[in-house]
Each structure stands twice: as C-alpha cells, then as structure tokens.
Coordinates of N, CA, C and O in Angstrom, one line a residue:
M1 N 23.1 -1.3 -36.8 CA 23.5 -1.4 -35.5 C 24.3 0.3 -35.3 O 24.5 0.8 -36.4
P2 N 23.6 0.0 -33.9 CA 24.5 1.8 -32.9 C 25.6 2.4 -33.8 O 25.9 0.9 -33.3
I3 N 26.0 3.4 -33.2 CA 28.0 3.1 -32.6 C 27.8 4.5 -31.9 O 26.9 5.6 -31.4
T4 N 28.5 3.9 -31.0 CA 28.6 4.6 -29.7 C 30.2 5.0 -29.0 O 30.6 3.9 -29.8
A5 N 30.7 5.8 -27.6 CA 32.1 5.5 -27.4 C 31.9 5.1 -26.7 O 31.5 4.9 -25.7
I6 N 33.3 4.6 -26.8 CA 33.1 3.4 -25.7 C 34.5 4.3 -24.4 O 34.8 5.1 -25.5
P7 N 33.8 4.4 -23.7 CA 34.9 5.6 -21.9 C 36.3 5.0 -22.8 O 36.7 3.9 -22.4
K8 N 36.9 6.1 -21.7 CA 38.3 6.4 -21.8 C 39.3 5.5 -23.0 O 40.3 4.6 -23.0
G9 N 39.4 6.6 -23.8 CA 39.9 6.3 -25.1 C 39.7 4.9 -25.9 O 41.0 4.9 -26.8
V10 N 38.5 4.2 -25.7 CA 39.1 2.7 -26.4 C 38.1 3.6 -27.9 O 37.2 4.2 -27.6
E11 N 38.1 3.0 -29.1 CA 37.8 3.0 -30.0 C 36.4 2.7 -30.0 O 35.6 2.0 -28.9
L12 N 36.0 3.8 -31.5 CA 34.4 3.8 -31.4 C 34.0 2.2 -32.5 O 35.2 1.5 -33.0
R13 N 33.2 1.4 -32.1 CA 33.1 0.7 -32.6 C 32.1 0.0 -33.1 O 30.9 0.5 -32.4
K14 N 31.2 -1.0 -33.7 CA 29.5 -1.2 -34.0 C 29.1 -2.6 -32.7 O 30.2 -2.8 -32.2
I15 N 28.4 -1.6 -32.1 CA 27.8 -2.9 -30.9 C 26.2 -3.2 -31.1 O 25.2 -2.3 -31.6
T16 N 25.6 -4.3 -31.1 CA 24.5 -4.4 -30.7 C 23.6 -3.6 -29.8 O 24.3 -3.3 -28.5
A17 N 21.9 -3.3 -30.3 CA 21.3 -2.6 -29.4 C 21.2 -3.1 -27.9 O 21.8 -2.5 -26.9
V18 N 21.4 -4.6 -28.0 CA 21.7 -4.9 -25.3 C 22.0 -5.0 -25.7 O 22.6 -4.4 -24.2
Q19 N 23.6 -4.6 -26.1 CA 25.4 -4.1 -25.1 C 24.6 -2.7 -25.1 O 25.6 -1.9 -24.4
K20 N 24.3 -1.6 -26.8 CA 24.7 -0.5 -25.6 C 23.8 -0.4 -24.8 O 23.6 0.9 -23.8
R21 N 22.0 -1.3 -24.5 CA 22.1 -0.4 -23.4 C 22.2 -1.5 -21.9 O 22.4 -0.5 -21.0
A22 N 23.3 -2.2 -22.4 CA 23.8 -2.7 -21.1 C 24.9 -1.2 -20.5 O 24.9 -1.0 -19.7
L23 N 25.6 -1.2 -21.7 CA 26.7 -0.2 -21.5 C 26.3 1.2 -21.4 O 26.3 2.3 -20.5
D24 N 24.8 1.8 -21.4 CA 23.9 3.1 -20.9 C 23.9 2.5 -19.0 O 24.3 3.5 -18.6
E25 N 23.7 1.6 -19.2 CA 23.4 1.7 -17.5 C 24.2 1.3 -17.2 O 24.1 1.7 -15.7
L26 N 25.4 1.0 -17.2 CA 27.0 1.1 -16.6 C 27.3 2.6 -16.1 O 27.4 2.0 -15.3
I27 N 26.8 3.1 -17.2 CA 27.5 4.5 -17.5 C 26.7 5.1 -16.5 O 27.2 5.8 -15.8
T28 N 25.5 5.1 -16.1 CA 24.0 5.5 -15.2 C 25.1 5.4 -14.2 O 24.4 6.6 -13.1
K29 N 24.9 3.9 -13.8 CA 25.1 3.3 -12.1 C 26.4 3.9 -12.0 O 26.2 5.2 -10.7
E30 N 27.2 4.7 -12.8 CA 29.1 5.1 -12.6 C 28.4 6.3 -11.9 O 29.7 6.3 -11.2
R31 N 28.1 7.2 -13.2 CA 28.3 8.5 -12.9 C 26.8 8.2 -11.5 O 27.4 9.4 -10.4
G32 N 25.9 7.7 -10.8 CA 25.5 8.0 -10.1 C 25.8 7.9 -8.7 O 26.3 8.7 -7.3
S33 N 26.8 6.7 -8.9 CA 27.7 6.6 -7.3 C 28.8 7.2 -6.9 O 29.1 7.4 -6.2
S34 N 29.1 8.1 -7.7 CA 30.3 9.0 -7.8 C 30.2 10.4 -7.2 O 30.2 10.4 -6.2
A35 N 29.0 10.6 -8.1 CA 28.1 10.9 -7.1 C 28.0 11.2 -6.2 O 28.5 12.4 -5.2
L36 N 27.3 10.5 -6.1 CA 27.1 9.9 -4.1 C 28.3 9.7 -3.6 O 28.9 10.7 -2.5
T37 N 29.4 9.4 -4.0 CA 30.2 9.0 -2.8 C 31.4 10.7 -3.5 O 31.6 10.9 -1.7
T38 N 31.0 11.7 -4.7 CA 31.6 12.5 -3.7 C 30.8 13.9 -3.2 O 31.4 14.2 -1.7
A39 N 29.7 12.9 -3.4 CA 28.7 14.5 -2.2 C 29.0 13.5 -1.0 O 29.3 14.7 0.2
I40 N 28.9 12.9 0.0 CA 30.1 11.9 1.2 C 30.8 12.3 1.8 O 31.5 13.1 2.8
L41 N 31.5 12.0 0.7 CA 33.8 12.3 1.3 C 33.4 13.8 1.6 O 34.3 14.5 1.9
V42 N 33.0 15.0 0.0 CA 33.0 16.4 0.4 C 32.1 16.5 1.8 O 32.3 17.7 2.6
G43 N 31.0 16.7 1.0 CA 29.8 17.4 2.3 C 29.6 17.0 3.2 O 30.1 17.7 4.4
I44 N 30.2 15.5 4.3 CA 29.8 15.0 5.1 C 31.2 16.1 6.3 O 30.9 16.4 7.5
P45 N 31.8 15.8 6.4 CA 33.4 16.6 6.6 C 33.4 18.4 6.6 O 33.8 18.5 7.2
S46 N 32.7 18.4 5.6 CA 32.1 20.0 5.2 C 32.1 20.6 6.6 O 32.3 21.4 6.7
V47 N 29.9 19.8 5.7 CA 29.3 20.3 7.6 C 30.0 20.5 8.6 O 29.6 21.5 10.0
I48 N 30.4 18.6 9.0 CA 31.3 19.2 10.3 C 32.6 19.9 10.8 O 32.3 20.7 11.7
A49 N 33.0 20.2 9.7 CA 34.4 21.3 9.6 C 33.8 22.7 9.7 O 34.0 24.4 10.8
G50 N 31.9 23.0 9.4 CA 31.6 24.2 9.6 C 31.0 25.1 11.0 O 30.8 25.4 11.1
S51 N 30.6 23.4 11.6 CA 29.5 24.1 12.6 C 31.1 23.8 13.3 O 30.5 24.6 14.7
A52 N 32.0 22.6 13.6 CA 33.0 23.2 14.5 C 33.9 24.4 14.7 O 33.9 25.5 16.4
V53 N 33.9 25.4 13.6 CA 34.1 26.6 13.3 C 32.9 27.8 13.6 O 32.6 28.2 14.6
L54 N 31.9 27.2 13.4 CA 31.1 28.8 14.4 C 31.2 28.4 15.7 O 30.7 29.7 16.2
A55 N 30.9 26.6 16.2 CA 31.0 26.8 18.2 C 32.3 27.4 18.3 O 32.1 27.9 19.2
Y56 N 33.6 27.7 17.7 CA 34.0 27.5 17.9 C 34.3 29.6 18.5 O 34.4 29.9 19.0
V57 N 33.5 30.5 17.0 CA 33.5 31.7 16.8 C 32.3 32.8 17.9 O 32.8 33.2 18.3
F58 N 31.6 31.4 17.6 CA 30.4 32.6 18.7 C 30.6 31.2 20.1 O 29.0 31.2 20.5
K59 N 31.5 30.7 20.9 CA 31.4 29.9 21.6 C 30.3 30.1 23.4 O 30.0 30.8 23.9
E60 N 31.2 32.4 22.8 CA 30.5 32.9 24.5 C 28.8 33.2 24.4 O 28.0 33.1 25.4
E61 N 28.9 33.4 22.7 CA 27.9 33.7 22.4 C 25.8 32.7 23.1 O 25.7 32.7 23.1
M62 N 26.7 31.4 22.5 CA 26.1 30.4 22.5 C 25.8 30.0 24.1 O 25.0 29.6 24.9
K63 N 26.7 29.9 24.9 CA 27.2 30.1 26.4 C 26.3 30.3 27.5 O 25.2 30.4 27.4
D64 N 26.1 31.7 26.4 CA 25.5 33.1 27.4 C 23.6 32.3 26.8 O 22.6 32.6 27.4
W65 N 23.4 32.3 25.7 CA 22.0 32.1 25.2 C 21.7 30.7 25.6 O 20.6 30.9 26.3
Y66 N 22.5 29.6 26.3 CA 22.2 28.5 26.9 C 21.5 28.6 28.1 O 21.2 28.4 28.5
E67 N 22.8 29.9 28.6 CA 22.0 30.3 30.6 C 20.8 30.7 30.3 O 20.1 30.5 31.5
E68 N 20.8 31.8 29.0 CA 19.1 31.9 29.8 C 18.0 30.9 28.7 O 16.9 31.5 29.3
K69 N 18.4 30.2 28.7 CA 17.5 29.3 27.9 C 17.4 28.0 28.4 O 16.2 27.4 28.2
K70 N 17.8 28.4 29.9 CA 18.3 26.3 30.1 C 16.7 25.8 31.1 O 16.8 24.5 31.0
G71 N 16.9 27.1 31.1 CA 15.1 26.4 32.4 C 13.9 25.7 31.2 O 13.4 24.9 31.4
E72 N 13.6 26.4 30.2 CA 13.2 26.3 28.9 C 13.5 25.2 28.8 O 11.8 24.1 27.9
I73 N 14.9 25.1 28.1 CA 15.2 23.3 27.7 C 15.0 22.5 28.3 O 14.4 21.6 27.4
V74 N 15.9 22.1 29.9 CA 14.7 21.4 30.6 C 13.0 21.0 30.6 O 13.6 20.0 30.1
E75 N 12.7 22.0 30.9 CA 11.2 21.7 30.8 C 10.7 20.9 29.6 O 9.7 19.8 29.4
A76 N 11.2 21.6 28.3 CA 10.6 21.1 26.8 C 11.4 19.8 26.6 O 10.6 18.5 26.6
V77 N 12.8 19.7 27.7 CA 12.6 18.1 27.2 C 12.2 16.9 28.1 O 11.7 16.2 27.5
K78 N 11.6 17.6 29.5 CA 10.5 16.9 30.3 C 9.7 17.0 30.1 O 8.8 15.6 30.1
T79 N 9.0 17.8 29.4 CA 7.7 17.2 28.5 C 7.8 16.7 27.2 O 7.0 15.4 27.4
V80 N 8.3 17.2 26.4 CA 8.6 15.5 25.1 C 9.3 13.9 26.2 O 8.1 13.3 26.1
M81 N 9.7 14.0 26.9 CA 9.7 12.6 27.6 C 8.3 12.6 28.3 O 8.0 10.8 27.4
E82 N 7.5 12.7 29.0 CA 6.6 12.2 29.3 C 5.6 11.7 28.8 O 4.8 11.8 28.5
K83 N 5.2 13.1 27.8 CA 4.7 12.5 26.8 C 5.1 11.7 25.8 O 3.6 10.8 25.1
T84 N 5.9 11.4 25.6 CA 6.4 10.1 24.6 C 6.7 8.8 25.3 O 6.3 7.9 24.6
G85 N 7.0 8.4 26.9 CA 6.8 8.0 27.3 C 5.2 7.7 27.8 O 4.7 6.6 27.3
G86 N 4.6 8.3 27.9 CA 2.6 7.7 28.2 C 2.2 7.3 26.9 O 2.1 6.8 26.8
G87 N 2.8 7.5 25.1 CA 2.5 7.1 23.9 C 3.3 6.0 24.1 O 3.0 5.2 22.7
I88 N 4.2 5.0 24.1 CA 4.7 4.5 24.6 C 4.0 3.2 25.2 O 4.1 2.4 24.6
V89 N 3.2 3.5 26.4 CA 3.5 2.7 27.5 C 2.1 2.4 26.2 O 1.5 0.8 27.0
D90 N 1.2 2.9 26.0 CA -0.4 3.0 25.3 C -0.1 2.2 24.0 O -0.5 1.5 23.8
V91 N 1.2 2.4 22.9 CA 1.2 1.2 21.8 C 1.9 -0.4 22.6 O 1.2 -1.2 22.5
V92 N 2.3 0.0 23.6 CA 2.9 -1.2 24.1 C 1.3 -1.4 24.6 O 1.3 -3.4 24.5
L93 N 0.4 -1.8 25.3 CA -0.5 -2.2 25.7 C -1.5 -2.1 24.6 O -1.9 -2.8 24.8
D94 N -1.7 -1.1 23.5 CA -2.9 -1.6 22.8 C -2.1 -3.0 21.5 O -2.6 -3.8 21.1
A95 N -0.8 -2.8 21.5 CA 0.0 -3.6 20.7 C -0.2 -4.8 21.3 O -0.7 -5.9 21.0
G96 N -0.2 -5.5 22.9 CA -0.4 -6.6 23.6 C -1.9 -7.2 23.4 O -1.9 -8.1 23.6
N97 N -2.3 -6.1 24.1 CA -3.6 -6.4 23.8 C -4.3 -6.9 22.7 O -5.0 -7.8 22.2
K98 N -3.8 -6.7 21.0 CA -4.2 -7.1 19.6 C -3.4 -8.8 19.4 O -4.2 -9.3 19.0
I99 N -1.9 -8.9 20.3 CA -2.0 -9.6 19.8 C -1.9 -10.8 21.5 O -2.3 -12.1 20.0
F100 N -2.5 -10.3 22.3 CA -2.8 -11.5 23.1 C -4.1 -11.2 23.6 O -4.0 -10.0 23.3
R101 N -4.7 -12.9 23.7 CA -6.1 -12.5 24.8 C -6.2 -12.4 25.4 O -5.3 -12.1 26.6
N102 N -6.5 -11.2 26.6 CA -7.1 -10.7 27.5 C -7.7 -11.2 27.8 O -9.1 -11.1 29.2
N103 N -6.7 -11.6 29.4 CA -7.5 -13.1 30.5 C -6.9 -12.5 31.4 O -5.1 -12.7 31.1
P104 N -7.6 -12.6 32.6 CA -6.5 -12.8 33.5 C -5.3 -13.6 33.7 O -6.5 -15.1 33.7
K105 N -3.8 -13.1 35.0 CA -3.2 -14.7 34.7 C -4.2 -15.9 36.0 O -4.3 -17.3 36.1
T106 N -5.4 -15.6 37.0 CA -5.8 -15.8 38.4 C -6.9 -17.1 37.3 O -6.9 -16.4 36.6
P107 N -7.0 -18.6 37.3 CA -8.0 -19.7 36.6 C -8.8 -19.0 37.1 O -9.8 -18.1 38.5
E108 N -9.9 -19.3 36.1 CA -11.4 -19.6 36.5 C -12.5 -19.4 37.9 O -12.6 -19.6 39.0
V109 N -11.6 -21.2 37.9 CA -12.1 -22.5 38.9 C -10.3 -22.4 40.0 O -9.7 -22.6 39.5
V110 N -10.7 -22.3 40.8 CA -9.4 -22.6 42.2 C -10.4 -23.4 43.6 O -11.4 -23.0 43.9
G111 N -9.7 -25.1 43.3 CA -10.3 -24.9 44.3 C -12.1 -25.3 43.9 O -11.7 -26.0 42.5
N112 N -12.8 -25.0 44.8 CA -14.1 -25.2 44.5 C -14.7 -24.0 44.3 O -15.8 -23.7 44.1
Q113 N -14.2 -22.6 44.3 CA -14.4 -20.9 44.0 C -14.3 -20.9 42.4 O -13.3 -21.0 41.9
T114 N -15.5 -20.3 41.9 CA -15.3 -19.7 40.9 C -15.7 -18.7 40.6 O -16.3 -17.6 41.9
F115 N -14.4 -17.8 40.3 CA -14.3 -16.2 40.2 C -14.6 -15.4 39.1 O -14.8 -16.0 37.9
T116 N -15.5 -14.5 39.5 CA -16.0 -14.5 38.5 C -14.4 -12.8 37.4 O -14.2 -13.2 38.1
R117 N -14.8 -12.6 36.4 CA -13.4 -12.0 35.2 C -13.1 -11.1 36.0 O -11.8 -10.8 36.1
C118 N -13.4 -10.3 36.5 CA -13.4 -9.1 37.6 C -12.7 -9.5 38.5 O -12.6 -8.9 39.4
V119 N -13.7 -10.6 39.3 CA -12.1 -10.7 40.2 C -11.4 -11.2 40.7 O -10.0 -11.2 40.5
R120 N -11.2 -12.1 38.9 CA -9.8 -12.9 38.7 C -9.1 -11.8 38.4 O -7.8 -12.1 38.7
W121 N -9.7 -10.7 37.6 CA -8.7 -8.7 37.2 C -8.3 -8.8 39.0 O -7.1 -8.1 39.0
E122 N -8.5 -8.8 39.7 CA -8.7 -7.7 41.1 C -7.9 -8.2 41.8 O -6.3 -8.5 42.1
L123 N -7.9 -10.6 41.5 CA -6.3 -10.5 42.2 C -5.2 -10.3 41.4 O -3.8 -10.7 42.3
D124 N -5.1 -10.4 40.5 CA -4.1 -10.1 39.8 C -3.1 -9.3 39.7 O -2.0 -8.7 40.2
A125 N -4.0 -8.2 40.1 CA -3.2 -6.7 40.6 C -2.8 -6.6 42.2 O -2.3 -6.6 42.2
V126 N -3.7 -7.9 43.3 CA -3.2 -7.9 43.9 C -2.5 -9.0 44.7 O -0.6 -7.6 44.9
D127 N -2.2 -9.0 43.1 CA -0.5 -10.1 43.4 C 0.3 -9.2 42.6 O 1.6 -9.2 43.7
I128 N 0.5 -8.2 42.2 CA 1.3 -7.0 41.4 C 2.2 -5.9 42.3 O 3.4 -6.3 42.6
L129 N 0.5 -6.3 43.5 CA 0.8 -5.5 44.4 C 1.6 -5.2 45.4 O 2.7 -4.8 46.1
S130 N 1.9 -6.9 45.8 CA 2.6 -7.6 47.2 C 4.1 -7.4 46.4 O 4.6 -7.5 47.0
I131 N 3.6 -7.8 44.8 CA 5.6 -7.8 43.9 C 6.0 -7.0 44.6 O 7.5 -6.5 45.5
V132 N 5.4 -5.2 44.5 CA 6.0 -4.1 44.2 C 6.5 -4.0 45.7 O 7.8 -3.2 46.4
Q133 N 5.3 -4.4 47.3 CA 5.5 -3.5 48.6 C 6.2 -4.7 48.8 O 7.3 -4.5 50.2
K134 N 6.7 -5.9 48.9 CA 8.1 -6.7 48.7 C 9.7 -5.5 48.0 O 10.5 -6.0 48.9
G135 N 9.3 -4.7 47.3 CA 10.5 -4.0 47.5 C 11.6 -5.3 46.7 O 11.8 -6.2 46.5
N136 N 12.7 -4.5 45.9 CA 13.9 -5.2 46.1 C 13.9 -6.0 44.5 O 14.4 -6.2 43.7
L137 N 13.1 -4.6 43.9 CA 12.7 -4.3 42.2 C 13.6 -3.7 41.2 O 13.8 -2.8 42.3
T138 N 14.5 -4.8 40.3 CA 15.4 -3.8 39.3 C 14.3 -3.0 39.0 O 12.9 -2.7 38.6
K139 N 14.9 -2.1 38.4 CA 14.0 -0.7 37.1 C 13.1 -1.9 36.5 O 12.2 -0.8 35.8
T140 N 13.3 -2.1 35.1 CA 13.0 -3.3 35.1 C 11.7 -3.6 35.3 O 10.2 -4.1 34.1
E141 N 12.3 -4.3 36.4 CA 10.8 -5.1 37.2 C 9.7 -4.0 37.5 O 8.4 -4.5 37.4
T142 N 10.4 -3.2 38.0 CA 9.2 -1.8 37.8 C 8.3 -1.2 37.2 O 7.1 -1.1 36.7
I143 N 9.0 -1.3 36.1 CA 8.4 -0.4 35.0 C 7.3 -1.9 34.4 O 6.2 -1.5 34.1
Q144 N 8.1 -3.3 34.0 CA 6.7 -3.9 33.8 C 5.3 -3.9 35.3 O 4.2 -4.7 33.6
A145 N 6.0 -3.6 36.1 CA 4.8 -4.1 37.2 C 3.8 -3.0 36.8 O 2.1 -3.1 36.7
G146 N 4.0 -1.8 36.9 CA 3.5 -0.6 36.5 C 2.7 -0.4 34.8 O 1.4 -0.8 35.1
L147 N 3.3 -1.8 33.5 CA 3.0 -1.6 32.7 C 1.9 -3.0 33.0 O 0.3 -2.7 32.4
N148 N 1.9 -4.0 33.5 CA 0.9 -5.3 34.1 C -0.6 -4.5 35.1 O -1.7 -4.7 34.0
T149 N 0.0 -3.5 35.6 CA -0.6 -2.7 36.7 C -1.7 -1.7 35.4 O -3.2 -2.1 34.9
I150 N -1.7 -1.4 34.5 CA -2.3 0.1 33.9 C -2.4 -1.3 33.4 O -4.2 -0.9 32.2
Y151 N -2.2 -2.1 32.4 CA -2.9 -3.4 31.4 C -4.1 -4.0 32.1 O -5.6 -4.5 31.0
I152 N -3.9 -4.2 33.0 CA -5.2 -5.0 34.2 C -6.3 -3.1 34.3 O -7.4 -4.3 34.3
A153 N -5.6 -2.4 34.7 CA -7.2 -1.1 34.8 C -7.9 -1.4 33.4 O -9.0 -0.9 33.4
K154 N -7.1 -1.6 32.0 CA -7.6 -1.6 31.4 C -8.5 -2.6 30.7 O -9.9 -1.8 30.1
N155 N -7.5 -3.2 31.1 CA -9.1 -5.0 30.8 C -10.4 -4.3 31.8 O -10.9 -5.4 31.5
M156 N -9.9 -3.9 33.0 CA -11.5 -4.2 34.1 C -11.6 -2.7 33.6 O -13.5 -3.3 33.6
K157 N -11.6 -1.9 33.2 CA -12.7 -0.8 32.4 C -13.9 -1.5 31.9 O -14.7 -0.9 31.7
D158 N -12.2 -2.1 30.7 CA -13.3 -2.2 29.1 C -14.5 -3.2 29.7 O -15.1 -3.5 28.7
E159 N -14.0 -4.5 31.2 CA -15.7 -5.8 31.2 C -16.2 -4.5 32.4 O -17.1 -5.2 32.6
G160 N -15.5 -3.0 32.4 CA -17.3 -2.7 33.1 C -17.4 -2.6 34.7 O -17.2 -2.7 35.6
C161 N -16.0 -3.4 35.2 CA -15.2 -3.6 36.0 C -15.0 -2.6 37.4 O -14.9 -1.6 36.8
S162 N -15.0 -2.4 38.9 CA -14.8 -2.0 39.4 C -13.9 -1.1 39.8 O -13.1 -2.2 39.6
R163 N -12.5 -0.6 40.0 CA -11.5 -0.2 40.6 C -11.6 -1.1 41.9 O -12.2 -0.7 42.8
P164 N -9.7 -2.2 42.1 CA -9.7 -2.5 43.1 C -9.1 -2.2 43.7 O -8.3 -0.7 43.5
S165 N -9.1 -2.5 45.2 CA -8.3 -1.3 45.8 C -6.3 -1.2 45.7 O -5.7 0.3 45.8
A166 N -6.3 -1.7 45.1 CA -4.5 -2.9 44.4 C -4.2 -2.0 44.2 O -2.7 -1.3 43.0
I167 N -5.1 -1.1 42.8 CA -5.2 0.0 41.4 C -4.7 1.1 42.0 O -6.5 1.6 43.2
S168 N -4.3 2.4 42.1 CA -4.4 3.6 42.3 C -5.4 3.9 41.5 O -5.6 3.7 40.5
Q169 N -5.7 5.4 41.9 CA -6.6 6.3 41.5 C -6.6 6.4 39.8 O -6.5 6.6 38.9
A170 N -5.5 7.6 41.0 CA -3.8 7.7 38.9 C -4.4 6.7 38.2 O -3.8 7.5 36.5
Q171 N -3.4 5.7 38.7 CA -3.4 3.7 37.3 C -4.4 3.9 36.8 O -4.8 3.1 35.4
W172 N -5.9 4.1 37.2 CA -7.2 3.6 37.0 C -7.5 5.5 36.1 O -7.7 4.4 34.3
D173 N -6.9 6.0 36.6 CA -7.6 7.3 35.4 C -6.3 7.6 34.3 O -6.9 7.4 32.9
Q174 N -5.8 7.1 34.2 CA -4.5 6.8 33.3 C -4.5 5.5 32.4 O -4.3 5.8 30.8
A175 N -5.5 4.6 32.6 CA -5.6 3.3 31.7 C -7.0 3.8 30.9 O -7.5 4.6 31.2

C-alpha cells in the first residue's frame, strides 16, 4: 500500500491505490479551479483598471487620433456591415434552399389555367412587389420582402427563367 500526505495537517496513513488516485484527482481539480479563480479575480479587474488608467492618461491624444481617423473608421465599419450583411443573406438563402423544397407559392393549376414554373415564380414576385408598393411595412417585413425577392430571383436563375419586371436588375444581379 502506498503512503501519501493528506493535505492540511492531517496525519500520514496507508491508503489503497484507488483512494490515492481519487485523492490525486481531487488535488488536481482543486489546484486548477483555484488557479482559474485567481486569474479571473485578479486578471480581469487589473486589465480593466489598466485600460482606464491608460485612457485617462492619453485621453487628449486619443481624441485627436479619433478625429483624424474618424472618416476612415466610419468607412471601414460601413464596408464590414455591407459585406457581412450580404454574407448573411447568402447563408440564409442557401440554408433555406437546402432545407425547403424550391417551389413557387403560386399553385401549378389555377382554375383551368396551367402555369409553368417560371410563370409561377414571376407571379410570386409580383405578389411581393404589390405588398411593398402598398407601403406600411415594418422593418422586419421590408427585410423579409427583400429576402423573398432574392430567393425567387435565385430560383428563377437556377431554372433558366428570364428576369420578370417585378424584380429589379440590381436584385437579379445579387441573386
């Protein structure tokens, strides 16, 4: 049987191998968590305090630098937002196309009339355009209408349809 020291002034005694492994695991866990706790309790406030001190000491220099670079910063943020927004639209459309079947909302047969897929997609685009032209859309509804229009244009392109008048050239090019 191995002999080991039990922490915090407890006497030495013989323990089994299983007890030793359990004790070693306990000590390892306690050391890891206390080191992490110490790092959090000391590190984060230190970084915040240091940042605050630096900001106070160099506030005039920072103001001057910001005024010089303000135009560049605004343009960089706008560029990132535009590129990210386009990327999000692509992700949403691609995910939607993979999850849901790409079928127009307009049914194939209405009354005695049978519509081709391209005509059905065009009718869907006309429906969206009429809703947008009525106005009174919330921001969310406007975004949804734009996404749906691009979704329709993408499907029409994939199926070899021509651009309908309800979809602008810019939307068609984006799809």
